[in-house]
Short mmCIF file of C-alpha atoms and ligand atoms in Angstrom, two decimals:
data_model
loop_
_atom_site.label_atom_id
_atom_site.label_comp_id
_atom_site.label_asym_id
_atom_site.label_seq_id
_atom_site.Cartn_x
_atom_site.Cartn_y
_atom_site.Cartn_z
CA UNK A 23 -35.58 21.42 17.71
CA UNK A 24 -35.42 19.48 14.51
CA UNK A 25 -33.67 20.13 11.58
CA UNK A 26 -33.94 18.97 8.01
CA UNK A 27 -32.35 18.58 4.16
CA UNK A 28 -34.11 17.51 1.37
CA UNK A 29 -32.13 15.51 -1.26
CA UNK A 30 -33.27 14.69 -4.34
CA UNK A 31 -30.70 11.44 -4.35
CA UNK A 32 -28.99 10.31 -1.94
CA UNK A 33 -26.44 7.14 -1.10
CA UNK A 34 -28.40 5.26 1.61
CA UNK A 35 -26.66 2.16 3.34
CA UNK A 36 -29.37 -0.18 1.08
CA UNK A 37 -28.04 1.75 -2.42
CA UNK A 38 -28.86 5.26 -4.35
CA UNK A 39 -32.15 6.60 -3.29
CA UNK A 40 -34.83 9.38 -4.74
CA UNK A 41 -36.41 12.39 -2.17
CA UNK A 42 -34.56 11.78 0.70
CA UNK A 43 -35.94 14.20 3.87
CA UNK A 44 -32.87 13.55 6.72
CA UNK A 45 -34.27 14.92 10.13
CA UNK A 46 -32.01 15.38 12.79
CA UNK A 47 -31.89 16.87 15.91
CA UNK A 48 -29.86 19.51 18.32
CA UNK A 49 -27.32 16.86 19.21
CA UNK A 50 -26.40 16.26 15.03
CA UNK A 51 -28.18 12.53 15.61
CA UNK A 52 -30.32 11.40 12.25
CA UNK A 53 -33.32 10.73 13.62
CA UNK A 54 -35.49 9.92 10.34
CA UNK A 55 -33.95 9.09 6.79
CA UNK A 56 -37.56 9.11 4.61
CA UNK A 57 -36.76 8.18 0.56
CA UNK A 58 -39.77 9.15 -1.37
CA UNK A 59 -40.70 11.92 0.29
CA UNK A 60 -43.19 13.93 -2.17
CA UNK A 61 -42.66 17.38 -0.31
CA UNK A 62 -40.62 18.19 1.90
CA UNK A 63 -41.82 20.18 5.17
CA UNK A 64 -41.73 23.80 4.15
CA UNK A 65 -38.57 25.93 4.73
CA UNK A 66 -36.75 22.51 4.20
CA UNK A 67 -33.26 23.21 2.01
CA UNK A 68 -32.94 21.51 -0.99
CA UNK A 69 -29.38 19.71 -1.55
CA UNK A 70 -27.66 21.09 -4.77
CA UNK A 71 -26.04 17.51 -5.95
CA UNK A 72 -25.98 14.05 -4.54
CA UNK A 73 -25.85 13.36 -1.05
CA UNK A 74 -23.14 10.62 0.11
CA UNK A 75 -22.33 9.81 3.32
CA UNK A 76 -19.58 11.52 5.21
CA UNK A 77 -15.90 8.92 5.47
CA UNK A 78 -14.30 8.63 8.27
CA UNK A 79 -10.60 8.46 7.95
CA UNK A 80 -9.54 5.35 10.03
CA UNK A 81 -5.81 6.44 9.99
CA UNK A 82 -3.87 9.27 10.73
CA UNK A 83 -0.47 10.50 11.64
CA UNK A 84 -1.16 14.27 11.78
CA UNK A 85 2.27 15.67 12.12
CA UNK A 86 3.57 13.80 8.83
CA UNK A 87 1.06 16.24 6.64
CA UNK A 88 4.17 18.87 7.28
CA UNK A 89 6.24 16.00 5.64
CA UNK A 90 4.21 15.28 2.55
CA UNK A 91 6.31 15.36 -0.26
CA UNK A 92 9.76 15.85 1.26
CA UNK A 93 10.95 12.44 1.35
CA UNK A 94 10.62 11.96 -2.99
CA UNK A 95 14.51 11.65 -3.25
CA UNK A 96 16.41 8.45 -3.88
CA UNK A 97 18.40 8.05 -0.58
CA UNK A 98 19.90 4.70 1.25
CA UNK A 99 19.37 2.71 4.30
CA UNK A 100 22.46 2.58 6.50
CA UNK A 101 23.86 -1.04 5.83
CA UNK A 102 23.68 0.54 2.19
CA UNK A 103 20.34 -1.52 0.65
CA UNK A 104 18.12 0.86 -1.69
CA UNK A 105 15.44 3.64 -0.18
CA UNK A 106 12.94 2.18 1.34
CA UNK A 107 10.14 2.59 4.45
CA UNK A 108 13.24 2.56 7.11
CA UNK A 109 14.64 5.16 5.64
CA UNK A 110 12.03 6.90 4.85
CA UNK A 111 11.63 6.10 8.77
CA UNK A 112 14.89 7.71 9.83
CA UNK A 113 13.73 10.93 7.39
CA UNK A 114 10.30 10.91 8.92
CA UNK A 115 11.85 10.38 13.18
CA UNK A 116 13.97 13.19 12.04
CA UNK A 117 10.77 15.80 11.44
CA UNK A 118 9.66 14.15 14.31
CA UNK A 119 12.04 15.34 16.36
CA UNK A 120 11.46 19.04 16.73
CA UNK A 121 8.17 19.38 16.91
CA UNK A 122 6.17 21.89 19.24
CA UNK A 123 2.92 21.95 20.72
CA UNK A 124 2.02 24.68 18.83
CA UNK A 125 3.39 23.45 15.46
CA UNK A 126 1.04 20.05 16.26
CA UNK A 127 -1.85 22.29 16.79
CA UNK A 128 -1.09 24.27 13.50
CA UNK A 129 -0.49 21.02 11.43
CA UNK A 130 -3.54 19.45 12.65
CA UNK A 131 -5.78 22.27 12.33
CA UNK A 132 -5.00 22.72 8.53
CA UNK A 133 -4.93 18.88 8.07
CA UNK A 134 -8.04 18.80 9.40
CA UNK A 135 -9.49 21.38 7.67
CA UNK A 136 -8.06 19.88 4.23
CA UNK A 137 -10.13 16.62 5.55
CA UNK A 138 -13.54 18.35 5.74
CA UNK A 139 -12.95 20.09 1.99
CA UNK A 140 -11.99 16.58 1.04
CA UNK A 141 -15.15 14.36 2.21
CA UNK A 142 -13.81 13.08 5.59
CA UNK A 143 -15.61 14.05 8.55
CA UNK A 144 -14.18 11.75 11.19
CA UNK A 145 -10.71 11.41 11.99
CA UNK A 146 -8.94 7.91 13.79
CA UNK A 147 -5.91 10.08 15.39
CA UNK A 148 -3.04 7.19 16.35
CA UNK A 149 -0.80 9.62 18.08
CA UNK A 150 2.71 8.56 19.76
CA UNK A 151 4.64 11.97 19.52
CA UNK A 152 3.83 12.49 23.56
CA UNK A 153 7.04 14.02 24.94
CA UNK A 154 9.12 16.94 24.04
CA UNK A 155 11.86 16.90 21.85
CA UNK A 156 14.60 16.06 24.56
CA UNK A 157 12.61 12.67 25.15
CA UNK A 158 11.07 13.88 28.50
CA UNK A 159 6.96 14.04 29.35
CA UNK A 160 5.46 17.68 29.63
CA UNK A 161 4.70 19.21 32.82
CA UNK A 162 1.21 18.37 31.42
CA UNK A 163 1.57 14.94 29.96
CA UNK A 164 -1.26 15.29 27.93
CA UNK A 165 0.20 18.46 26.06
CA UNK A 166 0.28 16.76 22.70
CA UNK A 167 -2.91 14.79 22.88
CA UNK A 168 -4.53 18.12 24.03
CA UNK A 169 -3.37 19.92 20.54
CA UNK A 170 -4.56 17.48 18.79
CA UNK A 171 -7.96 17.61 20.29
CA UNK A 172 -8.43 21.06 19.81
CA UNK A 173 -7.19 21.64 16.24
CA UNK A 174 -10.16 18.60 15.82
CA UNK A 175 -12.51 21.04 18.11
CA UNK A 176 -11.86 24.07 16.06
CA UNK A 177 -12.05 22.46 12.60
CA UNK A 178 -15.18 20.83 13.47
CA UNK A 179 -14.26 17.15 12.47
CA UNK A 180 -14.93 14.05 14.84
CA UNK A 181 -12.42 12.34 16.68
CA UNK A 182 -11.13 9.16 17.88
CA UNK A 183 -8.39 9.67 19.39
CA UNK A 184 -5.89 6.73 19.99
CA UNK A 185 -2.73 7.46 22.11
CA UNK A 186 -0.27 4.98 21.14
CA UNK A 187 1.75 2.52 22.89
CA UNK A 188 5.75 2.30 22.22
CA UNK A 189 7.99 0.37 24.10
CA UNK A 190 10.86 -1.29 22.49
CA UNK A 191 12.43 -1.15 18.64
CA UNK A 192 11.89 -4.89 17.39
CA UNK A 193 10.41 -8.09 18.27
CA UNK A 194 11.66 -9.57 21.33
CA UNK A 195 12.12 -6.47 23.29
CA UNK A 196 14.69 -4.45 21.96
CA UNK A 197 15.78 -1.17 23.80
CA UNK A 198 14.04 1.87 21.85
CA UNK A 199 16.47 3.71 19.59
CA UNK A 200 17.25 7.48 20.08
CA UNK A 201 14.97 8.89 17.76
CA UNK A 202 12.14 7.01 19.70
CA UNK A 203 12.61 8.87 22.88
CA UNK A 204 9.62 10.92 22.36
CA UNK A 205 7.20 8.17 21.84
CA UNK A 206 7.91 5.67 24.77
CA UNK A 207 6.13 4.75 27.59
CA UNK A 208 5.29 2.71 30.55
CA UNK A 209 2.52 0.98 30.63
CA UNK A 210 0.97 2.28 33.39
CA UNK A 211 1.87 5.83 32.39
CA UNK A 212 0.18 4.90 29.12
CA UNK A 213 -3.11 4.19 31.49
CA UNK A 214 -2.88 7.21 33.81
CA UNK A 215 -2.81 9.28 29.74
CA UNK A 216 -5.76 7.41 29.00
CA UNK A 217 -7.83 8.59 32.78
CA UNK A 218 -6.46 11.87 32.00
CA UNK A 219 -7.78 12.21 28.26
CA UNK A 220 -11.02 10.78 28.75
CA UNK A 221 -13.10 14.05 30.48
CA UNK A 222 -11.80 16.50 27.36
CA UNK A 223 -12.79 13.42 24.90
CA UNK A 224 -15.89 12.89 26.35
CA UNK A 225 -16.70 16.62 26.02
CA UNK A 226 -16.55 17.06 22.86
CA UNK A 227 -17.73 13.91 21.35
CA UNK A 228 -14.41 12.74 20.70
CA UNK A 229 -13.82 8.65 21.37
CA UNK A 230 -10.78 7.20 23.26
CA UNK A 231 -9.38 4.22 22.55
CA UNK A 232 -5.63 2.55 22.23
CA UNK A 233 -2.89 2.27 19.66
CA UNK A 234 0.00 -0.96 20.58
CA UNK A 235 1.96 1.09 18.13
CA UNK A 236 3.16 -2.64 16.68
CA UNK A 237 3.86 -6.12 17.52
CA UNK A 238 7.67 -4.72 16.89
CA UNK A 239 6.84 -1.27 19.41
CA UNK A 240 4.72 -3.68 22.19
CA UNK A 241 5.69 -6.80 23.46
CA UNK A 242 3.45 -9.36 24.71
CA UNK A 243 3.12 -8.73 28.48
CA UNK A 244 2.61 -4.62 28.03
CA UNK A 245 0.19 -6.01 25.18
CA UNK A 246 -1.66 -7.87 27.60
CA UNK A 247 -1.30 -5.00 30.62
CA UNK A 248 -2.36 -2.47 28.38
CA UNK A 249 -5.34 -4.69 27.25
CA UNK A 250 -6.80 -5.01 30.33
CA UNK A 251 -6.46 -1.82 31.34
CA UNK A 252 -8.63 -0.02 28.82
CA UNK A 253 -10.93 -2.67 29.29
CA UNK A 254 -11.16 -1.20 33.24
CA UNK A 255 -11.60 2.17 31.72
CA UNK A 256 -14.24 1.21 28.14
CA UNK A 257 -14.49 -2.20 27.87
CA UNK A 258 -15.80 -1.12 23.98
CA UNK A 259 -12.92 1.15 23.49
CA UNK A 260 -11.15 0.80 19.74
CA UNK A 261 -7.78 -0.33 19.93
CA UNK A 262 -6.08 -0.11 16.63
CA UNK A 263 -2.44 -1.42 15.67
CA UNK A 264 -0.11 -1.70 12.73
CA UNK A 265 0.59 -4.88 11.04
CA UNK A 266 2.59 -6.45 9.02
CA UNK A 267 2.81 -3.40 6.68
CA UNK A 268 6.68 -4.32 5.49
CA UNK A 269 7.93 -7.76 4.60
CA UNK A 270 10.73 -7.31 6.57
CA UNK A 271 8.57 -6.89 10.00
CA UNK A 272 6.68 -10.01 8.94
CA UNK A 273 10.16 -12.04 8.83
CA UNK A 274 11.19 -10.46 11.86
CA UNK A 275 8.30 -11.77 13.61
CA UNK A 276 8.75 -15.53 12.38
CA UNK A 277 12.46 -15.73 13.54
CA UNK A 278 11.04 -14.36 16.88
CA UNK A 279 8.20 -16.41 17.61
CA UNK A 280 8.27 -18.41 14.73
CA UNK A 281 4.52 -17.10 13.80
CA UNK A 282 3.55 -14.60 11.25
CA UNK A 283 2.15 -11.52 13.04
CA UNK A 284 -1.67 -11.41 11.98
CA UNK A 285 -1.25 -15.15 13.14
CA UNK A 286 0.63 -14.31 16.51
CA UNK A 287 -2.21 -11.49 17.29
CA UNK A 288 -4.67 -13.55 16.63
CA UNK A 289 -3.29 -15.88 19.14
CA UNK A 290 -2.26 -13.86 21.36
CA UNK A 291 -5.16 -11.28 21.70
CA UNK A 292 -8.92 -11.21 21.90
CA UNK A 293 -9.08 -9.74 18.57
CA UNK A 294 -13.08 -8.70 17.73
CA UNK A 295 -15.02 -5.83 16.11
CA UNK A 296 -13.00 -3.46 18.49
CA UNK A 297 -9.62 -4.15 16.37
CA UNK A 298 -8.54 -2.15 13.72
CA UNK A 299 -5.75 -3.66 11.78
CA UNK A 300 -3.52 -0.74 10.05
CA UNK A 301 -2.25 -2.04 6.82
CA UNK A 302 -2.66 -5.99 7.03
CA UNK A 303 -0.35 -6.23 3.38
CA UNK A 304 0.90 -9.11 4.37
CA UNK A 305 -0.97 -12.08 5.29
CA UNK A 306 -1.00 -15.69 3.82
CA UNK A 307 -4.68 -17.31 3.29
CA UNK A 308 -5.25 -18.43 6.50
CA UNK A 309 -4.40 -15.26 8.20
CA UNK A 310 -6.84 -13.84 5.51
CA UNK A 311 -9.80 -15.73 6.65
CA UNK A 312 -9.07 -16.22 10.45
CA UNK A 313 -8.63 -12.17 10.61
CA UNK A 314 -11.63 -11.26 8.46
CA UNK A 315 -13.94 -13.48 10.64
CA UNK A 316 -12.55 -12.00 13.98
CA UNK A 317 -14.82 -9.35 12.64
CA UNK A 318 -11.90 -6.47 13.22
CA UNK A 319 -11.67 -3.68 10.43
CA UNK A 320 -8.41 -3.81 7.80
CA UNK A 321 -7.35 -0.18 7.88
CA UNK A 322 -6.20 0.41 4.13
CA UNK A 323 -4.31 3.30 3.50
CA UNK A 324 -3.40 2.91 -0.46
CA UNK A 325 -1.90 6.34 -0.94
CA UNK A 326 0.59 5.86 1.99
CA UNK A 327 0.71 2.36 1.61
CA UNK A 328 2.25 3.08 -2.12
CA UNK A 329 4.26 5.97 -1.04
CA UNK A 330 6.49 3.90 1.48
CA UNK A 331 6.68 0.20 -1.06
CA UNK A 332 4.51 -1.68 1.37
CA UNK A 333 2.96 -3.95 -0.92
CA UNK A 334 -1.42 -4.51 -1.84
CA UNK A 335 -3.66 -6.32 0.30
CA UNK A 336 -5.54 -9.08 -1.54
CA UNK A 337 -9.04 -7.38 -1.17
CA UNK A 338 -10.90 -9.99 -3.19
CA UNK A 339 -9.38 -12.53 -0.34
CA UNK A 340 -10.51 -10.56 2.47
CA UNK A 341 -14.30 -9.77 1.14
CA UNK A 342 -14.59 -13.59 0.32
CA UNK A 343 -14.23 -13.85 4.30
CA UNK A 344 -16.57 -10.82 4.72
CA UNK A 345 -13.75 -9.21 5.94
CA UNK A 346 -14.95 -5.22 7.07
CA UNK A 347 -12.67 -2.36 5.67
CA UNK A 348 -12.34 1.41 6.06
CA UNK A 349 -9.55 4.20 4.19
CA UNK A 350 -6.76 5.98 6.67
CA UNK A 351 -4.58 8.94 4.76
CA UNK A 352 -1.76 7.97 7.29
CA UNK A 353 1.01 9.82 6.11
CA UNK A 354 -1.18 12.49 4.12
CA UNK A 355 0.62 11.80 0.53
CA UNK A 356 -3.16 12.09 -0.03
CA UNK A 357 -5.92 13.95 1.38
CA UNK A 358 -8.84 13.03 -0.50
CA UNK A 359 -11.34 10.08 0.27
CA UNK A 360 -12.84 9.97 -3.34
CA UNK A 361 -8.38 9.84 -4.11
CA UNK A 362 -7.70 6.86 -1.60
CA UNK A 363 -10.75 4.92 -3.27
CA UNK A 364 -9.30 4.91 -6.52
CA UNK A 365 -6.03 4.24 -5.73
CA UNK A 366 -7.50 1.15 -3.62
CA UNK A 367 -9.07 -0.10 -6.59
CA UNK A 368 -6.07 0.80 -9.40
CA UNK A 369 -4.04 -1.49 -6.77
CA UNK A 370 -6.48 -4.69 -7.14
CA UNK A 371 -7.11 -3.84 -10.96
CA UNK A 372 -3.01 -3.97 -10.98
CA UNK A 373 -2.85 -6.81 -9.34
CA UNK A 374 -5.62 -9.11 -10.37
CA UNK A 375 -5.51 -7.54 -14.56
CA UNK A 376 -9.30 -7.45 -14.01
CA UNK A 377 -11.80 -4.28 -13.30
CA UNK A 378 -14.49 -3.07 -10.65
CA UNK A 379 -12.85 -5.51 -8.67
CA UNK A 380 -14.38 -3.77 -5.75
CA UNK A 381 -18.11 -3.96 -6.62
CA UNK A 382 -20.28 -6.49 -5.09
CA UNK A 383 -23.42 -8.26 -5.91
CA UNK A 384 -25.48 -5.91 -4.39
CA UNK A 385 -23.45 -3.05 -5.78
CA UNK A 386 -22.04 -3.47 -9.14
CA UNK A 387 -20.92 0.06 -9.12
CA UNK A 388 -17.83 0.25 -7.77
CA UNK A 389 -17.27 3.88 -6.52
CA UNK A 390 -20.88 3.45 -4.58
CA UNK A 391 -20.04 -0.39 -3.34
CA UNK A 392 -16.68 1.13 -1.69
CA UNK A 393 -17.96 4.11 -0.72
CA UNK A 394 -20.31 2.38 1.60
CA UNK A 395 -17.94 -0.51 2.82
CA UNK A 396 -15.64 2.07 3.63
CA UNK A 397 -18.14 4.47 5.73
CA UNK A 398 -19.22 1.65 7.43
CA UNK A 399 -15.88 -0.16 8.48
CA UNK A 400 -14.20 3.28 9.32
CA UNK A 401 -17.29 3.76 11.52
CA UNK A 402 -16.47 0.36 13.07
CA UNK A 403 -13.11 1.58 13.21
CA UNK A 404 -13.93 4.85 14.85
CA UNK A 405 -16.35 3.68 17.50
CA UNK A 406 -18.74 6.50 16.67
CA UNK A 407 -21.73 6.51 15.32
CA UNK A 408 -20.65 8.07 11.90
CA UNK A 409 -22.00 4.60 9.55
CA UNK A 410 -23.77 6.31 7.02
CA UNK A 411 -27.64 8.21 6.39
CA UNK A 412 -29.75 6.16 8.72
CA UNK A 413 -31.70 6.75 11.92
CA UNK A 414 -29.41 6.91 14.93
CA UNK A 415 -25.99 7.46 12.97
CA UNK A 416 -24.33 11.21 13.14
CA UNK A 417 -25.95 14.00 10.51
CA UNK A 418 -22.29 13.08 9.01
CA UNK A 419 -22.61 14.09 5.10
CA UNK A 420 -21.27 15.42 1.64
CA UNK A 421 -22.77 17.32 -1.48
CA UNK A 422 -21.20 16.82 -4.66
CA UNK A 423 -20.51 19.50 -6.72
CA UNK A 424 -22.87 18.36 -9.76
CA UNK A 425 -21.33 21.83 -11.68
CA UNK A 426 -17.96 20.06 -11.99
CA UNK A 427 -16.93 19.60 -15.28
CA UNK A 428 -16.28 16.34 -14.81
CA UNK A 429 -19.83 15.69 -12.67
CA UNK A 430 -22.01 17.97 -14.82
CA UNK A 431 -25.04 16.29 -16.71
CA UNK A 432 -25.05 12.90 -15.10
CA UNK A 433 -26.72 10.90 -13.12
CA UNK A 434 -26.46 10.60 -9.31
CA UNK A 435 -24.58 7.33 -9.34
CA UNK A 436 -22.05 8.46 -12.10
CA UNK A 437 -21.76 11.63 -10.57
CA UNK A 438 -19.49 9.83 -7.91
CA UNK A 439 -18.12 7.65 -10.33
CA UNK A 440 -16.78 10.42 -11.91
CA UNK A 441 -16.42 12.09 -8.18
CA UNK A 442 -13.77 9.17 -7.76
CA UNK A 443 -12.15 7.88 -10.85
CA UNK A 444 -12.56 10.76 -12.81
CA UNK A 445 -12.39 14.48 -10.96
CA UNK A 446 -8.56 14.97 -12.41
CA UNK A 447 -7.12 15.54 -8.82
CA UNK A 448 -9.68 18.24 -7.93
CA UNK A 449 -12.77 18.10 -5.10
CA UNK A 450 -15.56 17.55 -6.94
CA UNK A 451 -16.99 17.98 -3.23
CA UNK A 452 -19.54 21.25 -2.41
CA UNK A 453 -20.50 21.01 0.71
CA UNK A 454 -19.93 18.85 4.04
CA UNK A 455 -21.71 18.58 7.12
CA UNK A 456 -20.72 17.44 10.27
CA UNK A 457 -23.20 16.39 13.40
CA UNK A 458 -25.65 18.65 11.15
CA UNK A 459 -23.59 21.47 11.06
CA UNK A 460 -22.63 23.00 7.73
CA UNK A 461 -18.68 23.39 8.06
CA UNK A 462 -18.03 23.16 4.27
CA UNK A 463 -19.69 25.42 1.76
CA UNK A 464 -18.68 25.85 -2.05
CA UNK A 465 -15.83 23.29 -1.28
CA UNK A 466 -14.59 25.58 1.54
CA UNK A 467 -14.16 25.53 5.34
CA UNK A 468 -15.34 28.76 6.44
CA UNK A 469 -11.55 29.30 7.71
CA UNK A 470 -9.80 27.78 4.92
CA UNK A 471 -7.13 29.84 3.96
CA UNK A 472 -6.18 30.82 7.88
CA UNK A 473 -6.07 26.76 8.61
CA UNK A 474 -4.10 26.67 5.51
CA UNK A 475 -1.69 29.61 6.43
CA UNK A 476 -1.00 28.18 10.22
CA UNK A 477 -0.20 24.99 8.72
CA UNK A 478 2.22 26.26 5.89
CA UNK A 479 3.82 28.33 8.21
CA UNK A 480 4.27 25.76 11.13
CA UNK A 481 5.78 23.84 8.28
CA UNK A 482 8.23 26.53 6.97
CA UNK A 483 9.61 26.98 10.54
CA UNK A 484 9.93 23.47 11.30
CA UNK A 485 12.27 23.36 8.17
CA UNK A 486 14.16 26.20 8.92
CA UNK A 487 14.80 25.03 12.13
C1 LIG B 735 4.33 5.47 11.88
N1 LIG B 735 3.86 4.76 9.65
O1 LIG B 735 4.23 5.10 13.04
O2 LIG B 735 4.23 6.65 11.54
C2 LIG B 735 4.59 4.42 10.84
C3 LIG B 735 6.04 4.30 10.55
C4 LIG B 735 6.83 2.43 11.97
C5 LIG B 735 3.47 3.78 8.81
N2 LIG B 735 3.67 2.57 9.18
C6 LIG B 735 6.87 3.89 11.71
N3 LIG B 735 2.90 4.04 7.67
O3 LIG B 735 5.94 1.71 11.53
O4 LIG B 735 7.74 1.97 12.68
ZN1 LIG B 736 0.40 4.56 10.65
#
């Protein structure tokens, strides 16, 4: 069977475009993307607003959405220096700590369901919570991983899933700390998790790949191990890692192998398009250029990334490479993709004292120009076939809500405009579709407020415990 929506504008890969007929068919696969299309087949729906392309979120940290917000309080490092992302850390290992399978499940299911309302339709899950809280594996060591893949199920959101690799508490080795014990592994236990997750991924259309937590959490041998053996089980599998996010990591990593660490992976590592480099802040120019031609994706998560202090990544330097980018939500400060745009803008406007710093040539309007970088690198990201309305990418989409105040009366391309820099911190989104299936109607997931109501009260009892 075939199914179809007729849009009067929609946000191709190429730019805004008039009568756009998507066909796709029973597996949620576009298999014709006509513009100009003077009727429509009969019975076809008509889309109430503009069309745009469904984001994937390169970056998550499910479990941390039950954290949002509670760590806004001056506090101090231990050797007495001023609040910063290690202690937010030590706040963050804390919550950490006592979470349940069931709790994960909860979380993810409402996170998830926040996602859809909010434009994403593809989740990047880099999960290293595997054991239970007294550091040892579950009789099923896939427990965790499992929750995480049915709250994704159940929401109806895609999935990569990246089961992260976490060794050792800084460069050179060191032994994990305490409040690591749930996240470390062997290597090879790491690879047997992999064999084991890759049926229930494949089944529901989820991807697997592989998360070196860090160059601090991995070192170089278990990098390599690791390396090779995903390649034995997807030789195209993502692998996604975070780097230098802090200042302090990158300086860390000179006085241990006297090379930067964008410089030291890139040595080090057969970085390509499967790479997906969480945060990047801090590179010098070369590291700019060498990493943007390697082709990987820069996972920018500006919300988080100004939440902990991490710094902004010189955008301007990394498109002048050609450097491919997609959004992450990370830490879920923020759980809006039209949200994470502008904020990754306000940061280069900030630092640069210029504006629409993120337009191109071919785009000069900005919200449309990063709303299409961004589907398309978080599709890189993703390994999925979620890049946008054209033939052979996932029925992955979003209606705006053209009866928004903010939205109402304007043109297509204004309409997200507006949608991003202007929707005063509500969803100017209407409806979402995932794989061709309608999960989001009048801004709602059909099971909004129970998703909502599991999550809230997963959170309550993890507090109270
Ligand atoms: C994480 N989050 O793994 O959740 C990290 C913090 C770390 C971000 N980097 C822990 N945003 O990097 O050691
Ligand atoms: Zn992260």
């Amino acid at each position: 069977m075939t199914h179809t929506l007729f849009a009067p504008q929609a946000l191709l890969p190429t730019g805004w475009a008039q009568d756009v007929l998507l066909t796709w068919n029973d597996q949620g696969q576009l298999t014709q993307v006509q513009p100009d299309t003077a009727t429509p087949p009969e019975g076809t729906a008509t889309a109430a607003g503009p069309l745009i392309p469904g984001m994937p979120n390169l970056h998550s940290h499910a479990f941390q959405r039950a954290l949002a917000g509670l760590t806004e309080y001056r506090g101090q490092n231990a050797d007495g220096s001023q609040d910063s992302f290690w202690s937010w850390r030590t706040l963050m290992y804390r919550f950490a700590a006592k979470l349940g399978p069931e709790q994960l499940e909860a979380i993810a299911y409402g996170l998830y369901v926040e996602m859809l309302e909010a434009g994403y339709t593809a989740v990047c899950e880099f999960h290293y919570v595997h054991h239970d809280p007294s550091g040892r594996p579950y009789a099923d060591d896939a427990t965790l991983a499992r929750a995480l893949l049915r709250a994704a199920r159940r929401a109806g959101i895609g999935m990569t899933l990246l089961p992260v690799l976490y060794q050792a508490s800084g460069f050179g080795g060191l032994p994990p700390h305490e409040g690591q014990r749930r996240f470390i592994r062997s290597t090879d236990s790491m690879l047997r998790l992999l064999e084991t997750l890759k049926p229930p991924c494949d089944a529901q259309g989820a991807r697997l790949g592989l998360a070196p937590h860090s160059l601090r959490a991995v070192p170089p041998e278990a990098l390599r191990e690791a390396l090779a053996g995903l390649d034995a089980i997807d030789p195209t599998a993502p692998i996604h890692i975070h780097i230098a996010e802090q200042t302090q990591e990158v300086d860390a990593c000179v006085a241990w192998s006297g090379q930067r660490p964008v410089a030291w992976l890139l040595d080090h590592a057969e970085v390509n398009t499967r790479w997906c480099l969480v945060h990047a802040t801090h590179m010098d120019a070369h590291e700019y250029a060498r990493a943007a031609a390697s082709g990987a994706v820069a996972g920018l998560c500006p919300s988080t990334e100004g939440n902990l202090g991490d710094g902004i990544f010189d955008l301007p330097a990394w498109v002048a490479g050609a450097g491919r980018w997609g959004i992450g939500s990370d830490s879920h400060t923020c759980v809006n993709a039209a949200e994470e745009l502008m904020l990754l803008e306000y940061g280069q406007r900030l630092a640069t004292r210029q504006r629409n710093v993120c337009a191109s040539a071919a785009q000069p309007q900005v919200a449309s120009a990063m709303a299409l970088a961004a589907v398309q690198g978080g599709a890189q990201a993703a390994g999925r076939a979620v890049g946008g309305l054209a033939t052979g990418q996932q029925a992955d989409f979003a209606v705006l809500d053209a009866q928004h105040p903010s939205l109402q009366g304007l043109n297509a391309a204004d309409m997200l405009s507006a949608h991003v820099f202007a929707s005063h911190r509500s969803s100017a989104i209407d409806a979402v579709w995932v794989a061709g299936q309608h999960r989001v109607h009048g801004g709602r997931h059909a099971d909004s407020a129970g998703a909502i109501a599991g999550l809230v009260q997963a959170r309550s009892a993890l507090l109270s415990q």
